[in-house]
Amino acid sequence: MSEKKLTRKEKRDRKFEKRPLSSFSGIYPYFRLLWSPRTARVSWKFIFTVIKNYLGTQFLQKWGFYHIPVVHVDSPLDKKIPFTPAKVHVYMDFVYLFLRPVTMLIRRFGIKKAAPICNAWFTATTTTYREAGRMYRHCLSTTERPAYRENFQFRVIHAFDPHLLCVPSLHIALIALAEVFFKREFKNAGLSDAECFKKNTELYNRAIEIAESVLYMKQHSVNCIPAALYMITKLFPELFTPNGATNFINDMFLSTELINQKDVSSIKEYISFMYERYLLEGVAADDWRDPVIRWIDSYDWKAEEQKAAEMSETQPVKEGSGEKDV
């Protein structure tokens, strides 16, 4: 008896279902979406928004065309996290985190079926960059970043990131949004429960690794994370809920050997506290930025350092003993 001939859909599903997201290209969408009549308008709008709100804001400030106040948002808790250059590859993967699922959807379903999903994603990311840009135009923010340029990746970072857009962290905002967005779209696209679970787990675990890397790389402070999660909750409440934010925070640094576990608890408790503070203060706010603006306008990192030093003198706390992973 001859074997049943597979349908086109069955062949396609069998080809892609076992491939991890990491096996898909992070470059392909640039060539496909920017030039397809179905996606070009939304994709180019995203590119222009990134240039205006990310690159433009920073470099116009650096070159003296803008004169926006700059606030240092370092926290004493940042010192509990060792500078770890080896995490640069994880940190640099954040754009590919959301481009690989886009590639998978296009290659699997074709541009006609994938276009509405791609357009929805880049419309959401355009909103994220635009809203973050509104915050940056009120006040720029920075941290004490090591002048480390020992390899190509770090030289790229220092060349293209003047390090003035810390609160809210776009790294955190975009990976948090990507995880919940594609979880919904994988299911809506008809992927099996088993495949959805596998791909969602891979995406979520990588998002957590990238979230940790922004702190290990000293590209952000612990103060940058709650503002980003709060922004995504306010912009996309149907996707990123307070419970989702809580799980995201709690899943950070679960298996780290670089930070003392007592310090890990302090870091996560602080991020959770600030997220909940923004959420509560933002309930009656006309603009999601209001509680973040109140915090950053009153924040004094040197006073926080002094307060931490005084507490350390009265109640000595053992520092984390993790070695730097260079």
mmCIF file of C-alpha atoms in Angstrom:
data_model
loop_
_atom_site.group_PDB
_atom_site.id
_atom_site.type_symbol
_atom_site.label_atom_id
_atom_site.label_comp_id
_atom_site.label_asym_id
_atom_site.label_seq_id
_atom_site.Cartn_x
_atom_site.Cartn_y
_atom_site.Cartn_z
ATOM 1 C CA MET A 1 0.000 0.000 0.000
ATOM 2 C CA SER A 2 1.476 3.339 -1.089
ATOM 3 C CA GLU A 3 2.288 5.940 1.525
ATOM 4 C CA LYS A 4 -0.158 8.835 1.726
ATOM 5 C CA LYS A 5 1.101 11.860 -0.149
ATOM 6 C CA LEU A 6 1.729 14.844 2.094
ATOM 7 C CA THR A 7 -0.107 18.070 1.411
ATOM 8 C CA ARG A 8 1.826 21.263 0.770
ATOM 9 C CA LYS A 9 0.971 22.505 4.291
ATOM 10 C CA GLU A 10 2.116 19.227 5.869
ATOM 11 C CA LYS A 11 5.422 19.381 4.000
ATOM 12 C CA ARG A 12 5.918 22.980 5.086
ATOM 13 C CA ASP A 13 5.072 22.233 8.714
ATOM 14 C CA ARG A 14 7.363 19.215 8.802
ATOM 15 C CA LYS A 15 10.209 21.308 7.352
ATOM 16 C CA PHE A 16 9.955 24.117 9.895
ATOM 17 C CA GLU A 17 8.437 22.703 13.067
ATOM 18 C CA LYS A 18 11.650 21.230 14.460
ATOM 19 C CA ARG A 19 13.911 24.160 13.588
ATOM 20 C CA PRO A 20 14.772 26.418 16.553
ATOM 21 C CA LEU A 21 14.274 30.151 16.099
ATOM 22 C CA SER A 22 18.010 30.622 16.477
ATOM 23 C CA SER A 23 18.517 28.833 13.139
ATOM 24 C CA PHE A 24 16.678 31.567 11.193
ATOM 25 C CA SER A 25 18.333 34.634 9.723
ATOM 26 C CA GLY A 26 18.192 37.982 11.487
ATOM 27 C CA ILE A 27 19.150 39.785 8.265
ATOM 28 C CA TYR A 28 16.505 38.416 5.874
ATOM 29 C CA PRO A 29 13.656 40.761 6.976
ATOM 30 C CA TYR A 30 15.649 43.828 5.899
ATOM 31 C CA PHE A 31 15.728 42.548 2.324
ATOM 32 C CA ARG A 32 12.170 41.211 2.267
ATOM 33 C CA LEU A 33 10.025 43.653 4.219
ATOM 34 C CA LEU A 34 11.514 46.963 3.119
ATOM 35 C CA TRP A 35 10.873 46.198 -0.556
ATOM 36 C CA SER A 36 7.555 44.320 -0.513
ATOM 37 C CA PRO A 37 4.482 46.424 -1.396
ATOM 38 C CA ARG A 38 2.650 44.609 1.413
ATOM 39 C CA THR A 39 5.065 45.703 4.150
ATOM 40 C CA ALA A 40 7.247 48.553 2.840
ATOM 41 C CA ARG A 41 5.248 51.480 4.239
ATOM 42 C CA VAL A 42 5.138 50.112 7.811
ATOM 43 C CA SER A 43 8.754 48.906 7.695
ATOM 44 C CA TRP A 44 10.184 52.208 6.447
ATOM 45 C CA LYS A 45 8.132 54.107 9.007
ATOM 46 C CA PHE A 46 9.758 51.950 11.694
ATOM 47 C CA ILE A 47 13.254 52.685 10.330
ATOM 48 C CA PHE A 48 12.623 56.442 10.269
ATOM 49 C CA THR A 49 11.191 56.352 13.786
ATOM 50 C CA VAL A 50 14.300 54.550 15.078
ATOM 51 C CA ILE A 51 16.565 57.101 13.390
ATOM 52 C CA LYS A 52 14.605 60.019 14.825
ATOM 53 C CA ASN A 53 13.990 58.783 18.363
ATOM 54 C CA TYR A 54 17.102 56.688 19.001
ATOM 55 C CA LEU A 55 20.058 57.745 16.867
ATOM 56 C CA GLY A 56 18.922 61.295 16.166
ATOM 57 C CA THR A 57 18.141 62.260 19.746
ATOM 58 C CA GLN A 58 21.458 60.982 21.093
ATOM 59 C CA PHE A 59 23.763 62.337 18.432
ATOM 60 C CA LEU A 60 22.076 65.734 18.164
ATOM 61 C CA GLN A 61 22.589 66.027 21.921
ATOM 62 C CA LYS A 62 26.199 64.837 21.631
ATOM 63 C CA TRP A 63 26.938 67.299 18.818
ATOM 64 C CA GLY A 64 25.401 70.217 20.717
ATOM 65 C CA PHE A 65 22.229 70.773 18.679
ATOM 66 C CA TYR A 66 19.990 69.622 21.557
ATOM 67 C CA HIS A 67 20.338 70.800 25.142
ATOM 68 C CA ILE A 68 18.188 68.288 27.015
ATOM 69 C CA PRO A 69 18.962 67.736 30.728
ATOM 70 C CA VAL A 70 20.939 64.541 31.397
ATOM 71 C CA VAL A 71 20.402 62.600 34.630
ATOM 72 C CA HIS A 72 22.643 59.852 35.999
ATOM 73 C CA VAL A 73 20.382 56.970 37.020
ATOM 74 C CA ASP A 74 22.953 54.664 38.617
ATOM 75 C CA SER A 75 21.835 52.701 41.660
ATOM 76 C CA PRO A 76 24.018 51.337 44.491
ATOM 77 C CA LEU A 77 22.611 47.925 43.532
ATOM 78 C CA ASP A 78 24.414 48.129 40.193
ATOM 79 C CA LYS A 79 27.694 47.565 42.045
ATOM 80 C CA LYS A 80 26.437 44.126 43.088
ATOM 81 C CA ILE A 81 26.523 43.095 39.422
ATOM 82 C CA PRO A 82 30.016 42.528 37.983
ATOM 83 C CA PHE A 83 30.990 44.035 34.643
ATOM 84 C CA THR A 84 31.118 40.966 32.402
ATOM 85 C CA PRO A 85 32.423 41.608 28.867
ATOM 86 C CA ALA A 86 31.749 38.008 27.822
ATOM 87 C CA LYS A 87 28.021 38.838 27.809
ATOM 88 C CA VAL A 88 28.444 41.160 24.811
ATOM 89 C CA HIS A 89 27.288 38.482 22.348
ATOM 90 C CA VAL A 90 24.050 38.047 24.268
ATOM 91 C CA TYR A 91 23.552 41.812 24.529
ATOM 92 C CA MET A 92 24.087 42.325 20.785
ATOM 93 C CA ASP A 93 21.511 39.641 19.961
ATOM 94 C CA PHE A 94 18.511 41.713 21.008
ATOM 95 C CA VAL A 95 17.464 42.910 17.517
ATOM 96 C CA TYR A 96 17.834 39.393 16.137
ATOM 97 C CA LEU A 97 15.584 38.172 18.947
ATOM 98 C CA PHE A 98 12.567 39.697 17.225
ATOM 99 C CA LEU A 99 13.804 39.473 13.615
ATOM 100 C CA ARG A 100 14.305 35.702 13.622
ATOM 101 C CA PRO A 101 10.606 34.970 14.361
ATOM 102 C CA VAL A 102 9.727 37.370 11.532
ATOM 103 C CA THR A 103 11.994 35.409 9.180
ATOM 104 C CA MET A 104 10.459 32.120 10.314
ATOM 105 C CA LEU A 105 6.920 33.359 9.625
ATOM 106 C CA ILE A 106 7.788 34.698 6.161
ATOM 107 C CA ARG A 107 9.703 31.586 5.129
ATOM 108 C CA ARG A 108 7.030 29.283 6.482
ATOM 109 C CA PHE A 109 3.841 30.994 5.338
ATOM 110 C CA GLY A 110 4.967 33.304 2.561
ATOM 111 C CA ILE A 111 4.857 37.080 2.504
ATOM 112 C CA LYS A 112 1.123 37.258 1.770
ATOM 113 C CA LYS A 113 0.082 35.485 4.970
ATOM 114 C CA ALA A 114 2.972 36.763 7.093
ATOM 115 C CA ALA A 115 2.617 40.426 6.077
ATOM 116 C CA PRO A 116 -0.238 41.288 8.486
ATOM 117 C CA ILE A 117 1.763 39.813 11.401
ATOM 118 C CA CYS A 118 4.937 41.635 10.346
ATOM 119 C CA ASN A 119 3.034 44.898 9.970
ATOM 120 C CA ALA A 120 1.430 44.470 13.392
ATOM 121 C CA TRP A 121 4.843 43.840 14.949
ATOM 122 C CA PHE A 122 6.571 46.824 13.368
ATOM 123 C CA THR A 123 3.603 49.056 14.107
ATOM 124 C CA ALA A 124 3.947 48.059 17.776
ATOM 125 C CA THR A 125 7.703 48.641 17.785
ATOM 126 C CA THR A 126 7.246 51.996 16.064
ATOM 127 C CA THR A 127 4.886 52.983 18.879
ATOM 128 C CA THR A 128 7.441 51.800 21.436
ATOM 129 C CA TYR A 129 10.273 53.872 19.948
ATOM 130 C CA ARG A 130 8.030 56.918 19.529
ATOM 131 C CA GLU A 131 6.782 56.797 23.124
ATOM 132 C CA ALA A 132 10.263 56.192 24.509
ATOM 133 C CA GLY A 133 11.384 59.158 22.413
ATOM 134 C CA ARG A 134 8.831 61.365 24.150
ATOM 135 C CA MET A 135 10.411 60.420 27.461
ATOM 136 C CA TYR A 136 13.930 61.038 26.162
ATOM 137 C CA ARG A 137 13.005 64.508 24.927
ATOM 138 C CA HIS A 138 11.907 65.381 28.462
ATOM 139 C CA CYS A 139 15.104 64.105 30.035
ATOM 140 C CA LEU A 140 18.062 62.079 28.851
ATOM 141 C CA SER A 141 19.611 59.533 31.194
ATOM 142 C CA THR A 142 22.939 57.767 31.496
ATOM 143 C CA THR A 143 25.010 55.495 33.757
ATOM 144 C CA GLU A 144 28.670 54.974 34.580
ATOM 145 C CA ARG A 145 29.720 52.791 31.644
ATOM 146 C CA PRO A 146 33.253 51.301 31.602
ATOM 147 C CA ALA A 147 35.484 52.633 28.811
ATOM 148 C CA TYR A 148 36.104 49.089 27.587
ATOM 149 C CA ARG A 149 36.920 48.743 23.865
ATOM 150 C CA GLU A 150 38.874 45.516 23.755
ATOM 151 C CA ASN A 151 36.972 43.879 20.905
ATOM 152 C CA PHE A 152 34.959 44.759 17.808
ATOM 153 C CA GLN A 153 31.541 44.491 19.489
ATOM 154 C CA PHE A 154 32.476 46.969 22.203
ATOM 155 C CA ARG A 155 33.947 49.377 19.673
ATOM 156 C CA VAL A 156 30.663 49.255 17.745
ATOM 157 C CA ILE A 157 28.684 49.912 20.920
ATOM 158 C CA HIS A 158 30.791 52.926 21.883
ATOM 159 C CA ALA A 159 30.711 54.293 18.320
ATOM 160 C CA PHE A 160 26.955 54.080 17.765
ATOM 161 C CA ASP A 161 25.570 54.443 21.283
ATOM 162 C CA PRO A 162 26.430 57.726 23.072
ATOM 163 C CA HIS A 163 24.708 56.153 26.073
ATOM 164 C CA LEU A 164 22.089 58.799 26.774
ATOM 165 C CA LEU A 165 18.833 56.814 26.517
ATOM 166 C CA CYS A 166 18.753 54.657 29.630
ATOM 167 C CA VAL A 167 15.272 55.284 31.088
ATOM 168 C CA PRO A 168 13.267 53.561 29.775
ATOM 169 C CA SER A 169 15.504 50.823 28.384
ATOM 170 C CA LEU A 170 14.527 50.001 24.803
ATOM 171 C CA HIS A 171 16.407 46.714 25.083
ATOM 172 C CA ILE A 172 14.091 45.642 27.898
ATOM 173 C CA ALA A 173 10.954 47.121 26.350
ATOM 174 C CA LEU A 174 11.412 45.389 22.996
ATOM 175 C CA ILE A 175 12.364 41.949 24.293
ATOM 176 C CA ALA A 176 9.455 41.976 26.755
ATOM 177 C CA LEU A 177 7.086 42.965 23.959
ATOM 178 C CA ALA A 178 8.548 40.428 21.517
ATOM 179 C CA GLU A 179 8.049 37.522 23.885
ATOM 180 C CA VAL A 180 4.323 38.132 24.400
ATOM 181 C CA PHE A 181 3.603 39.322 20.846
ATOM 182 C CA PHE A 182 5.028 36.281 19.085
ATOM 183 C CA LYS A 183 3.540 33.944 21.659
ATOM 184 C CA ARG A 184 0.131 35.183 20.530
ATOM 185 C CA GLU A 185 0.975 35.172 16.836
ATOM 186 C CA PHE A 186 2.451 31.666 16.801
ATOM 187 C CA LYS A 187 -0.847 30.360 18.146
ATOM 188 C CA ASN A 188 -2.930 32.466 15.762
ATOM 189 C CA ALA A 189 -0.833 31.278 12.812
ATOM 190 C CA GLY A 190 -1.789 27.682 13.567
ATOM 191 C CA LEU A 191 1.410 26.252 15.012
ATOM 192 C CA SER A 192 0.791 23.105 17.055
ATOM 193 C CA ASP A 193 0.723 23.341 20.842
ATOM 194 C CA ALA A 194 3.989 21.405 21.057
ATOM 195 C CA GLU A 195 5.741 23.676 18.580
ATOM 196 C CA CYS A 196 4.342 26.811 20.237
ATOM 197 C CA PHE A 197 5.649 25.639 23.598
ATOM 198 C CA LYS A 198 9.096 24.910 22.202
ATOM 199 C CA LYS A 199 9.455 28.210 20.344
ATOM 200 C CA ASN A 200 7.900 30.293 23.131
ATOM 201 C CA THR A 201 10.276 28.754 25.667
ATOM 202 C CA GLU A 202 13.278 29.461 23.454
ATOM 203 C CA LEU A 203 12.177 33.069 22.898
ATOM 204 C CA TYR A 204 11.437 33.703 26.575
ATOM 205 C CA ASN A 205 14.686 32.205 27.846
ATOM 206 C CA ARG A 206 16.711 34.272 25.399
ATOM 207 C CA ALA A 207 14.780 37.412 26.390
ATOM 208 C CA ILE A 208 15.698 36.803 30.039
ATOM 209 C CA GLU A 209 19.367 36.297 29.106
ATOM 210 C CA ILE A 210 19.367 39.591 27.195
ATOM 211 C CA ALA A 211 17.668 41.378 30.093
ATOM 212 C CA GLU A 212 20.426 40.167 32.405
ATOM 213 C CA SER A 213 23.106 41.143 29.903
ATOM 214 C CA VAL A 214 22.158 44.848 29.902
ATOM 215 C CA LEU A 215 23.140 44.899 33.583
ATOM 216 C CA TYR A 216 26.260 42.749 33.203
ATOM 217 C CA MET A 217 27.378 45.002 30.343
ATOM 218 C CA LYS A 218 26.745 48.165 32.395
ATOM 219 C CA GLN A 219 24.648 49.508 29.539
ATOM 220 C CA HIS A 220 21.786 50.006 31.984
ATOM 221 C CA SER A 221 21.064 50.355 35.673
ATOM 222 C CA VAL A 222 18.488 48.404 37.638
ATOM 223 C CA ASN A 223 16.543 51.698 37.477
ATOM 224 C CA CYS A 224 16.118 51.335 33.712
ATOM 225 C CA ILE A 225 14.242 48.024 33.805
ATOM 226 C CA PRO A 226 11.046 48.842 35.756
ATOM 227 C CA ALA A 227 10.390 51.955 33.652
ATOM 228 C CA ALA A 228 10.617 49.875 30.464
ATOM 229 C CA LEU A 229 8.320 47.117 31.729
ATOM 230 C CA TYR A 230 5.861 49.734 32.991
ATOM 231 C CA MET A 231 5.851 51.505 29.602
ATOM 232 C CA ILE A 232 5.049 48.261 27.759
ATOM 233 C CA THR A 233 2.287 47.452 30.263
ATOM 234 C CA LYS A 234 0.694 50.852 29.664
ATOM 235 C CA LEU A 235 1.097 50.798 25.881
ATOM 236 C CA PHE A 236 0.020 47.183 25.343
ATOM 237 C CA PRO A 237 -2.096 46.167 28.367
ATOM 238 C CA GLU A 238 -3.789 43.342 26.449
ATOM 239 C CA LEU A 239 -0.395 41.749 25.784
ATOM 240 C CA PHE A 240 1.940 42.546 28.667
ATOM 241 C CA THR A 241 0.177 42.312 32.010
ATOM 242 C CA PRO A 242 1.449 43.060 35.545
ATOM 243 C CA ASN A 243 1.570 39.302 36.151
ATOM 244 C CA GLY A 244 3.719 38.924 33.065
ATOM 245 C CA ALA A 245 6.052 41.656 34.291
ATOM 246 C CA THR A 246 6.309 40.017 37.709
ATOM 247 C CA ASN A 247 7.199 36.664 36.152
ATOM 248 C CA PHE A 248 9.756 38.336 33.906
ATOM 249 C CA ILE A 249 11.481 39.990 36.862
ATOM 250 C CA ASN A 250 11.369 36.864 39.018
ATOM 251 C CA ASP A 251 12.937 34.741 36.271
ATOM 252 C CA MET A 252 16.033 36.914 36.037
ATOM 253 C CA PHE A 253 19.327 35.636 37.512
ATOM 254 C CA LEU A 254 17.835 32.288 38.556
ATOM 255 C CA SER A 255 21.008 30.321 37.851
ATOM 256 C CA THR A 256 23.707 32.970 38.043
ATOM 257 C CA GLU A 257 26.982 32.239 39.780
ATOM 258 C CA LEU A 258 28.258 35.782 39.276
ATOM 259 C CA ILE A 259 26.064 37.471 41.886
ATOM 260 C CA ASN A 260 25.484 36.621 45.516
ATOM 261 C CA GLN A 261 21.955 35.218 45.924
ATOM 262 C CA LYS A 262 21.147 37.699 48.674
ATOM 263 C CA ASP A 263 22.047 40.488 46.255
ATOM 264 C CA VAL A 264 19.961 38.856 43.533
ATOM 265 C CA SER A 265 16.953 39.004 45.849
ATOM 266 C CA SER A 266 17.623 42.669 46.649
ATOM 267 C CA ILE A 267 17.929 43.541 42.958
ATOM 268 C CA LYS A 268 14.698 41.800 41.964
ATOM 269 C CA GLU A 269 12.801 43.182 44.958
ATOM 270 C CA TYR A 270 13.863 46.710 44.003
ATOM 271 C CA ILE A 271 12.881 46.289 40.330
ATOM 272 C CA SER A 272 9.502 44.882 41.389
ATOM 273 C CA PHE A 273 8.971 47.709 43.879
ATOM 274 C CA MET A 274 9.687 50.394 41.284
ATOM 275 C CA TYR A 275 7.497 48.704 38.660
ATOM 276 C CA GLU A 276 4.593 48.508 41.110
ATOM 277 C CA ARG A 277 5.170 52.118 42.155
ATOM 278 C CA TYR A 278 4.936 53.304 38.550
ATOM 279 C CA LEU A 279 1.878 51.156 38.001
ATOM 280 C CA LEU A 280 0.055 52.550 41.041
ATOM 281 C CA GLU A 281 1.006 56.163 40.347
ATOM 282 C CA GLY A 282 0.095 55.750 36.692
ATOM 283 C CA VAL A 283 -3.469 54.594 37.306
ATOM 284 C CA ALA A 284 -4.894 58.121 37.275
ATOM 285 C CA ALA A 285 -2.234 59.656 35.025
ATOM 286 C CA ASP A 286 -3.219 61.207 31.704
ATOM 287 C CA ASP A 287 0.204 60.370 30.312
ATOM 288 C CA TRP A 288 2.012 57.098 31.053
ATOM 289 C CA ARG A 289 5.235 59.093 31.484
ATOM 290 C CA ASP A 290 4.029 61.066 34.516
ATOM 291 C CA PRO A 291 5.262 58.731 37.304
ATOM 292 C CA VAL A 292 8.566 58.127 35.518
ATOM 293 C CA ILE A 293 9.061 61.872 35.068
ATOM 294 C CA ARG A 294 8.350 62.493 38.758
ATOM 295 C CA TRP A 295 10.918 59.881 39.729
ATOM 296 C CA ILE A 296 13.691 60.947 37.349
ATOM 297 C CA ASP A 297 13.245 64.670 38.063
ATOM 298 C CA SER A 298 13.829 64.032 41.766
ATOM 299 C CA TYR A 299 16.472 61.285 41.515
ATOM 300 C CA ASP A 300 19.923 62.035 42.959
ATOM 301 C CA TRP A 301 22.292 59.140 42.343
ATOM 302 C CA LYS A 302 25.030 60.604 44.530
ATOM 303 C CA ALA A 303 22.606 60.900 47.436
ATOM 304 C CA GLU A 304 21.604 57.269 46.873
ATOM 305 C CA GLU A 305 25.274 56.264 46.901
ATOM 306 C CA GLN A 306 25.827 58.160 50.155
ATOM 307 C CA LYS A 307 22.757 56.606 51.733
ATOM 308 C CA ALA A 308 23.942 53.110 50.730
ATOM 309 C CA ALA A 309 27.416 53.815 52.127
ATOM 310 C CA GLU A 310 25.998 54.965 55.461
ATOM 311 C CA MET A 311 23.786 51.875 55.713
ATOM 312 C CA SER A 312 26.758 49.663 54.866
ATOM 313 C CA GLU A 313 28.749 51.198 57.712
ATOM 314 C CA THR A 314 26.004 50.573 60.251
ATOM 315 C CA GLN A 315 24.923 47.176 58.894
ATOM 316 C CA PRO A 316 27.794 45.526 57.002
ATOM 317 C CA VAL A 317 26.642 43.302 54.167
ATOM 318 C CA LYS A 318 28.856 40.685 52.568
ATOM 319 C CA GLU A 319 29.510 41.512 48.920
ATOM 320 C CA GLY A 320 28.902 39.021 46.125
ATOM 321 C CA SER A 321 31.925 36.858 45.439
ATOM 322 C CA GLY A 322 31.313 36.034 41.777
ATOM 323 C CA GLU A 323 34.318 36.509 39.523
ATOM 324 C CA LYS A 324 34.096 38.447 36.317
ATOM 325 C CA ASP A 325 33.494 36.300 33.270
ATOM 326 C CA VAL A 326 35.907 37.858 30.795
#
